[in-house]
Amino acid sequence: MGLGVALDVGTSGYRSQIVDLSNNGKIISTAITMRHPLPGANIMDHLTFWLENGSEVGHKIIMDTVSRLIEAHGVDTGKIERLAVCGNPAQVSMFENIEVRDLAFAGQSMLSRLNVKVPDRRGKLITAGDIGLNALRSECAVIIPPSIRHEIGADALAMIIKSKLLEKKETCMVTDYGTNAEMGLFHDGELYTGSAAAGPAMEGQAIDHGMLAAPFAISDLSFAGDGSWNNYVLNETLKPQLGTVVDPSTGRSRAANAIKARGITGTGVVAAVALGLESGLITPPKINTRDHVLHLQDGIDFNEHDLMEAGKAMGAIRAGHRTLIAEVGIDENAVKTMYLAGASGTYVDPLKAQTAGMVPRIIEKTVQIGNTSLMMAYDLVKDEETLDRMQSVADSIASKHIMFATSKIFENIYLNELSYWTEAMPMEMYNEMLKGYGLAPLPKIVRPKSVERIVSSDIPVLGSGGLKILDNVGVYLTSSFEGCTGCGTCEQQCPENALTVIDGGKNGYTVKIATEFCLGTACKKCEAACPEHVYRFADHKVTERD
């Protein structure tokens, strides 16, 4: 037997591993991207781009990125026999290049008007040739995992299987703390699920110094005495290491270790908010320092704009948890165990997450279980029978999916969260508003009696080949527009510096966009800024990658 590829297609980026199928599934190496290749910061941005610019454009971007990620491992791709993918329904569907409009639009009437036929999302085996993945041999097997329902994907199924949620006799919850924050509540033999659009702040994005969980990211903070904070930084093997001790009010450091930081990841953001709340340095939406900034090591800081972005994400997660609890009709203290999945769920301090609202305020036990989506992809590629077992579990689950987008309970709670994090609503008023909606107020925090961490990092085994980071996926959109004068206004207005205007001489001007940096259809400042009104974002096509 040859090699296999385990691939996690996350909303904030891709993670992959090369697996030696002839050596009991030994992991050879790991490679990750730092961002998602499609323009935008969340799943709705990606779906909108897919629909507006065309599936052929979106799918080519994804295939080019996956090809480049596989090439980053430096192995003989001719020896790769199969690839297994895992992710949420939208990401897996876009990888497979099947219908996604049933995921983009809520409501059966809209789908009927659009004549949308919901595709079969059961587990299946296809080939690299079927989806145009040119980095692999055409006949190479590609394993597509099942969804529980079309809204509840393989990533949710993975965290349910890996947490062994369905084997529990107690009421418990599990959440994958990512951009979408998929969550499940298991009670009395039934699974209730939801997905809160927490946003990119949970992955360290939309934060001025934010980054994904990667080497040299600040992943945690703790009190060091005399008002200073310890900074913990991920090393080359994604293990947290003590960095510099810094006074967050002034930026003065009193002790420094060799490891340097180049950004802060989502768990570091959670830690900054939690310590700020506990120390009084944060009173949402204000940071109570002289310059309204929390200072971390190596010039990295956390400002009030970051606080509001983080607050909106944390508020969405708390609103999601409390909506599931309300829908089931149980008290908050009925939930005994909280399972934390994903990169953020691995590195975050559960007590700090509880302070920030991301873990129920009354909980007996927390368990951190790692990147279950990548783990599931690994199981699928290592053992072909895993697909059948996974489908069997998906078929057996009695589930109820709560659409938060149409839930009045979620709407009421999240409006309260927005008021608290961005409008300075006092907690007393927050609870009074909940009572007015007929909902239970937030109880006082009861710390868990047990905090268990199953893995030391979200990718516990990197392999002998180590970790490769694809900082630039190297995929671009280009287009030329009749009437373009090359004035460069679109380039100047791009907030992410993702766009370049190229003078082609007699061939006119070409606009080139690095897809991974572009904010996509949620922005379109380039299009709005064009003084000649000839620029159309939807006209861009994929160019050859660097």
mmCIF file with all atom_site columns, N, CA, C and O in Angstrom, residues 203-233:
data_model
loop_
_atom_site.group_PDB
_atom_site.id
_atom_site.type_symbol
_atom_site.label_atom_id
_atom_site.label_alt_id
_atom_site.label_comp_id
_atom_site.label_asym_id
_atom_site.label_entity_id
_atom_site.label_seq_id
_atom_site.pdbx_PDB_ins_code
_atom_site.Cartn_x
_atom_site.Cartn_y
_atom_site.Cartn_z
_atom_site.occupancy
_atom_site.B_iso_or_equiv
_atom_site.pdbx_formal_charge
_atom_site.auth_seq_id
_atom_site.auth_comp_id
_atom_site.auth_asym_id
_atom_site.auth_atom_id
_atom_site.pdbx_PDB_model_num
ATOM 1   N N  . GLU A 1 203 ? -10.985 32.536 15.289 1.00 0.00 ? 203 GLU A N  1
ATOM 2   C CA . GLU A 1 203 ? -9.783  31.976 14.690 1.00 0.00 ? 203 GLU A CA 1
ATOM 3   C C  . GLU A 1 203 ? -8.662  33.009 14.648 1.00 0.00 ? 203 GLU A C  1
ATOM 4   O O  . GLU A 1 203 ? -7.653  32.829 13.965 1.00 0.00 ? 203 GLU A O  1
ATOM 5   N N  . GLY A 1 204 ? -8.842  34.114 15.388 1.00 0.00 ? 204 GLY A N  1
ATOM 6   C CA . GLY A 1 204 ? -7.811  35.151 15.422 1.00 0.00 ? 204 GLY A CA 1
ATOM 7   C C  . GLY A 1 204 ? -7.863  36.095 14.245 1.00 0.00 ? 204 GLY A C  1
ATOM 8   O O  . GLY A 1 204 ? -7.003  36.965 14.105 1.00 0.00 ? 204 GLY A O  1
ATOM 9   N N  . GLN A 1 205 ? -8.871  35.951 13.389 1.00 0.00 ? 205 GLN A N  1
ATOM 10  C CA . GLN A 1 205 ? -8.995  36.832 12.237 1.00 0.00 ? 205 GLN A CA 1
ATOM 11  C C  . GLN A 1 205 ? -10.003 37.949 12.553 1.00 0.00 ? 205 GLN A C  1
ATOM 12  O O  . GLN A 1 205 ? -10.748 37.863 13.514 1.00 0.00 ? 205 GLN A O  1
ATOM 13  N N  . ALA A 1 206 ? -10.016 39.004 11.748 1.00 0.00 ? 206 ALA A N  1
ATOM 14  C CA . ALA A 1 206 ? -10.779 40.230 12.019 1.00 0.00 ? 206 ALA A CA 1
ATOM 15  C C  . ALA A 1 206 ? -10.266 40.900 13.282 1.00 0.00 ? 206 ALA A C  1
ATOM 16  O O  . ALA A 1 206 ? -10.918 41.774 13.847 1.00 0.00 ? 206 ALA A O  1
ATOM 17  N N  . ILE A 1 207 ? -9.089  40.495 13.747 1.00 0.00 ? 207 ILE A N  1
ATOM 18  C CA . ILE A 1 207 ? -8.388  41.090 14.885 1.00 0.00 ? 207 ILE A CA 1
ATOM 19  C C  . ILE A 1 207 ? -7.104  41.703 14.321 1.00 0.00 ? 207 ILE A C  1
ATOM 20  O O  . ILE A 1 207 ? -6.420  41.067 13.511 1.00 0.00 ? 207 ILE A O  1
ATOM 21  N N  . ASP A 1 208 ? -6.762  42.916 14.734 1.00 0.00 ? 208 ASP A N  1
ATOM 22  C CA . ASP A 1 208 ? -5.659  43.642 14.096 1.00 0.00 ? 208 ASP A CA 1
ATOM 23  C C  . ASP A 1 208 ? -4.365  42.837 14.036 1.00 0.00 ? 208 ASP A C  1
ATOM 24  O O  . ASP A 1 208 ? -3.674  42.826 13.020 1.00 0.00 ? 208 ASP A O  1
ATOM 25  N N  . HIS A 1 209 ? -4.004  42.155 15.131 1.00 0.00 ? 209 HIS A N  1
ATOM 26  C CA . HIS A 1 209 ? -2.791  41.336 15.142 1.00 0.00 ? 209 HIS A CA 1
ATOM 27  C C  . HIS A 1 209 ? -3.136  39.843 15.140 1.00 0.00 ? 209 HIS A C  1
ATOM 28  O O  . HIS A 1 209 ? -2.343  39.013 15.584 1.00 0.00 ? 209 HIS A O  1
ATOM 29  N N  . GLY A 1 210 ? -4.320  39.520 14.645 1.00 0.00 ? 210 GLY A N  1
ATOM 30  C CA . GLY A 1 210 ? -4.802  38.148 14.712 1.00 0.00 ? 210 GLY A CA 1
ATOM 31  C C  . GLY A 1 210 ? -4.202  37.224 13.671 1.00 0.00 ? 210 GLY A C  1
ATOM 32  O O  . GLY A 1 210 ? -3.752  37.649 12.611 1.00 0.00 ? 210 GLY A O  1
ATOM 33  N N  . MET A 1 211 ? -4.198  35.932 13.989 1.00 0.00 ? 211 MET A N  1
ATOM 34  C CA . MET A 1 211 ? -3.735  34.893 13.074 1.00 0.00 ? 211 MET A CA 1
ATOM 35  C C  . MET A 1 211 ? -4.313  33.554 13.524 1.00 0.00 ? 211 MET A C  1
ATOM 36  O O  . MET A 1 211 ? -4.832  33.428 14.636 1.00 0.00 ? 211 MET A O  1
ATOM 37  N N  . LEU A 1 212 ? -4.244  32.554 12.642 1.00 0.00 ? 212 LEU A N  1
ATOM 38  C CA . LEU A 1 212 ? -4.681  31.217 13.003 1.00 0.00 ? 212 LEU A CA 1
ATOM 39  C C  . LEU A 1 212 ? -3.697  30.588 13.981 1.00 0.00 ? 212 LEU A C  1
ATOM 40  O O  . LEU A 1 212 ? -2.590  31.092 14.193 1.00 0.00 ? 212 LEU A O  1
ATOM 41  N N  . ALA A 1 213 ? -4.103  29.452 14.556 1.00 0.00 ? 213 ALA A N  1
ATOM 42  C CA . ALA A 1 213 ? -3.207  28.714 15.448 1.00 0.00 ? 213 ALA A CA 1
ATOM 43  C C  . ALA A 1 213 ? -2.050  28.163 14.624 1.00 0.00 ? 213 ALA A C  1
ATOM 44  O O  . ALA A 1 213 ? -2.201  27.222 13.862 1.00 0.00 ? 213 ALA A O  1
ATOM 45  N N  . ALA A 1 214 ? -0.910  28.787 14.755 1.00 0.00 ? 214 ALA A N  1
ATOM 46  C CA . ALA A 1 214 ? 0.287   28.437 13.999 1.00 0.00 ? 214 ALA A CA 1
ATOM 47  C C  . ALA A 1 214 ? 1.495   28.854 14.839 1.00 0.00 ? 214 ALA A C  1
ATOM 48  O O  . ALA A 1 214 ? 1.354   29.587 15.822 1.00 0.00 ? 214 ALA A O  1
ATOM 49  N N  . PRO A 1 215 ? 2.695   28.379 14.478 1.00 0.00 ? 215 PRO A N  1
ATOM 50  C CA . PRO A 1 215 ? 3.869   28.773 15.253 1.00 0.00 ? 215 PRO A CA 1
ATOM 51  C C  . PRO A 1 215 ? 3.983   30.283 15.438 1.00 0.00 ? 215 PRO A C  1
ATOM 52  O O  . PRO A 1 215 ? 3.724   31.052 14.522 1.00 0.00 ? 215 PRO A O  1
ATOM 53  N N  . PHE A 1 216 ? 4.327   30.675 16.671 1.00 0.00 ? 216 PHE A N  1
ATOM 54  C CA . PHE A 1 216 ? 4.601   32.060 17.072 1.00 0.00 ? 216 PHE A CA 1
ATOM 55  C C  . PHE A 1 216 ? 3.337   32.901 17.239 1.00 0.00 ? 216 PHE A C  1
ATOM 56  O O  . PHE A 1 216 ? 3.391   34.123 17.171 1.00 0.00 ? 216 PHE A O  1
ATOM 57  N N  . ALA A 1 217 ? 2.211   32.219 17.474 1.00 0.00 ? 217 ALA A N  1
ATOM 58  C CA . ALA A 1 217 ? 0.977   32.922 17.832 1.00 0.00 ? 217 ALA A CA 1
ATOM 59  C C  . ALA A 1 217 ? 0.803   32.890 19.344 1.00 0.00 ? 217 ALA A C  1
ATOM 60  O O  . ALA A 1 217 ? 1.022   31.857 19.976 1.00 0.00 ? 217 ALA A O  1
ATOM 61  N N  . ILE A 1 218 ? 0.418   34.017 19.930 1.00 0.00 ? 218 ILE A N  1
ATOM 62  C CA . ILE A 1 218 ? 0.060   34.033 21.351 1.00 0.00 ? 218 ILE A CA 1
ATOM 63  C C  . ILE A 1 218 ? -1.244  33.261 21.494 1.00 0.00 ? 218 ILE A C  1
ATOM 64  O O  . ILE A 1 218 ? -2.259  33.628 20.922 1.00 0.00 ? 218 ILE A O  1
ATOM 65  N N  . SER A 1 219 ? -1.204  32.170 22.260 1.00 0.00 ? 219 SER A N  1
ATOM 66  C CA . SER A 1 219 ? -2.379  31.305 22.383 1.00 0.00 ? 219 SER A CA 1
ATOM 67  C C  . SER A 1 219 ? -3.039  31.395 23.750 1.00 0.00 ? 219 SER A C  1
ATOM 68  O O  . SER A 1 219 ? -4.164  30.926 23.920 1.00 0.00 ? 219 SER A O  1
ATOM 69  N N  . ASP A 1 220 ? -2.342  31.992 24.737 1.00 0.00 ? 220 ASP A N  1
ATOM 70  C CA . ASP A 1 220 ? -2.922  32.080 26.073 1.00 0.00 ? 220 ASP A CA 1
ATOM 71  C C  . ASP A 1 220 ? -2.219  33.178 26.863 1.00 0.00 ? 220 ASP A C  1
ATOM 72  O O  . ASP A 1 220 ? -1.108  33.611 26.507 1.00 0.00 ? 220 ASP A O  1
ATOM 73  N N  . LEU A 1 221 ? -2.874  33.608 27.936 1.00 0.00 ? 221 LEU A N  1
ATOM 74  C CA . LEU A 1 221 ? -2.338  34.616 28.850 1.00 0.00 ? 221 LEU A CA 1
ATOM 75  C C  . LEU A 1 221 ? -2.736  34.210 30.260 1.00 0.00 ? 221 LEU A C  1
ATOM 76  O O  . LEU A 1 221 ? -3.754  33.537 30.452 1.00 0.00 ? 221 LEU A O  1
ATOM 77  N N  . SER A 1 222 ? -1.950  34.631 31.249 1.00 0.00 ? 222 SER A N  1
ATOM 78  C CA . SER A 1 222 ? -2.322  34.374 32.644 1.00 0.00 ? 222 SER A CA 1
ATOM 79  C C  . SER A 1 222 ? -1.772  35.486 33.513 1.00 0.00 ? 222 SER A C  1
ATOM 80  O O  . SER A 1 222 ? -0.834  36.200 33.138 1.00 0.00 ? 222 SER A O  1
ATOM 81  N N  . PHE A 1 223 ? -2.362  35.635 34.699 1.00 0.00 ? 223 PHE A N  1
ATOM 82  C CA . PHE A 1 223 ? -1.885  36.640 35.643 1.00 0.00 ? 223 PHE A CA 1
ATOM 83  C C  . PHE A 1 223 ? -0.510  36.244 36.175 1.00 0.00 ? 223 PHE A C  1
ATOM 84  O O  . PHE A 1 223 ? -0.269  35.085 36.526 1.00 0.00 ? 223 PHE A O  1
ATOM 85  N N  . ALA A 1 224 ? 0.409   37.228 36.238 1.00 0.00 ? 224 ALA A N  1
ATOM 86  C CA . ALA A 1 224 ? 1.769   36.971 36.703 1.00 0.00 ? 224 ALA A CA 1
ATOM 87  C C  . ALA A 1 224 ? 2.076   37.673 38.016 1.00 0.00 ? 224 ALA A C  1
ATOM 88  O O  . ALA A 1 224 ? 3.171   37.573 38.537 1.00 0.00 ? 224 ALA A O  1
ATOM 89  N N  . GLY A 1 225 ? 1.125   38.400 38.585 1.00 0.00 ? 225 GLY A N  1
ATOM 90  C CA . GLY A 1 225 ? 1.394   39.183 39.787 1.00 0.00 ? 225 GLY A CA 1
ATOM 91  C C  . GLY A 1 225 ? 1.786   40.599 39.418 1.00 0.00 ? 225 GLY A C  1
ATOM 92  O O  . GLY A 1 225 ? 2.217   40.871 38.287 1.00 0.00 ? 225 GLY A O  1
ATOM 93  N N  . ASP A 1 226 ? 1.677   41.518 40.325 1.00 0.00 ? 226 ASP A N  1
ATOM 94  C CA . ASP A 1 226 ? 1.979   42.953 40.179 1.00 0.00 ? 226 ASP A CA 1
ATOM 95  C C  . ASP A 1 226 ? 1.341   43.572 38.942 1.00 0.00 ? 226 ASP A C  1
ATOM 96  O O  . ASP A 1 226 ? 1.857   44.526 38.368 1.00 0.00 ? 226 ASP A O  1
ATOM 97  N N  . GLY A 1 227 ? 0.214   43.003 38.534 1.00 0.00 ? 227 GLY A N  1
ATOM 98  C CA . GLY A 1 227 ? -0.516  43.561 37.395 1.00 0.00 ? 227 GLY A CA 1
ATOM 99  C C  . GLY A 1 227 ? -0.042  43.099 36.033 1.00 0.00 ? 227 GLY A C  1
ATOM 100 O O  . GLY A 1 227 ? -0.638  43.456 35.012 1.00 0.00 ? 227 GLY A O  1
ATOM 101 N N  . SER A 1 228 ? 1.039   42.326 35.975 1.00 0.00 ? 228 SER A N  1
ATOM 102 C CA . SER A 1 228 ? 1.570   41.861 34.686 1.00 0.00 ? 228 SER A CA 1
ATOM 103 C C  . SER A 1 228 ? 0.879   40.559 34.251 1.00 0.00 ? 228 SER A C  1
ATOM 104 O O  . SER A 1 228 ? 0.272   39.859 35.060 1.00 0.00 ? 228 SER A O  1
ATOM 105 N N  . TRP A 1 229 ? 1.022   40.264 32.959 1.00 0.00 ? 229 TRP A N  1
ATOM 106 C CA . TRP A 1 229 ? 0.446   39.040 32.392 1.00 0.00 ? 229 TRP A CA 1
ATOM 107 C C  . TRP A 1 229 ? 1.549   38.193 31.759 1.00 0.00 ? 229 TRP A C  1
ATOM 108 O O  . TRP A 1 229 ? 2.439   38.723 31.080 1.00 0.00 ? 229 TRP A O  1
ATOM 109 N N  . ASN A 1 230 ? 1.473   36.865 31.974 1.00 0.00 ? 230 ASN A N  1
ATOM 110 C CA . ASN A 1 230 ? 2.317   35.927 31.237 1.00 0.00 ? 230 ASN A CA 1
ATOM 111 C C  . ASN A 1 230 ? 1.753   35.755 29.825 1.00 0.00 ? 230 ASN A C  1
ATOM 112 O O  . ASN A 1 230 ? 0.540   35.612 29.652 1.00 0.00 ? 230 ASN A O  1
ATOM 113 N N  . ASN A 1 231 ? 2.625   35.760 28.824 1.00 0.00 ? 231 ASN A N  1
ATOM 114 C CA . ASN A 1 231 ? 2.230   35.483 27.445 1.00 0.00 ? 231 ASN A CA 1
ATOM 115 C C  . ASN A 1 231 ? 2.707   34.081 27.075 1.00 0.00 ? 231 ASN A C  1
ATOM 116 O O  . ASN A 1 231 ? 3.874   33.742 27.309 1.00 0.00 ? 231 ASN A O  1
ATOM 117 N N  . TYR A 1 232 ? 1.819   33.265 26.504 1.00 0.00 ? 232 TYR A N  1
ATOM 118 C CA . TYR A 1 232 ? 2.174   31.920 26.074 1.00 0.00 ? 232 TYR A CA 1
ATOM 119 C C  . TYR A 1 232 ? 2.089   31.863 24.553 1.00 0.00 ? 232 TYR A C  1
ATOM 120 O O  . TYR A 1 232 ? 1.074   32.257 23.959 1.00 0.00 ? 232 TYR A O  1
ATOM 121 N N  . VAL A 1 233 ? 3.156   31.379 23.924 1.00 0.00 ? 233 VAL A N  1
ATOM 122 C CA . VAL A 1 233 ? 3.297   31.426 22.470 1.00 0.00 ? 233 VAL A CA 1
ATOM 123 C C  . VAL A 1 233 ? 3.470   30.008 21.933 1.00 0.00 ? 233 VAL A C  1
ATOM 124 O O  . VAL A 1 233 ? 4.208   29.196 22.522 1.00 0.00 ? 233 VAL A O  1
#
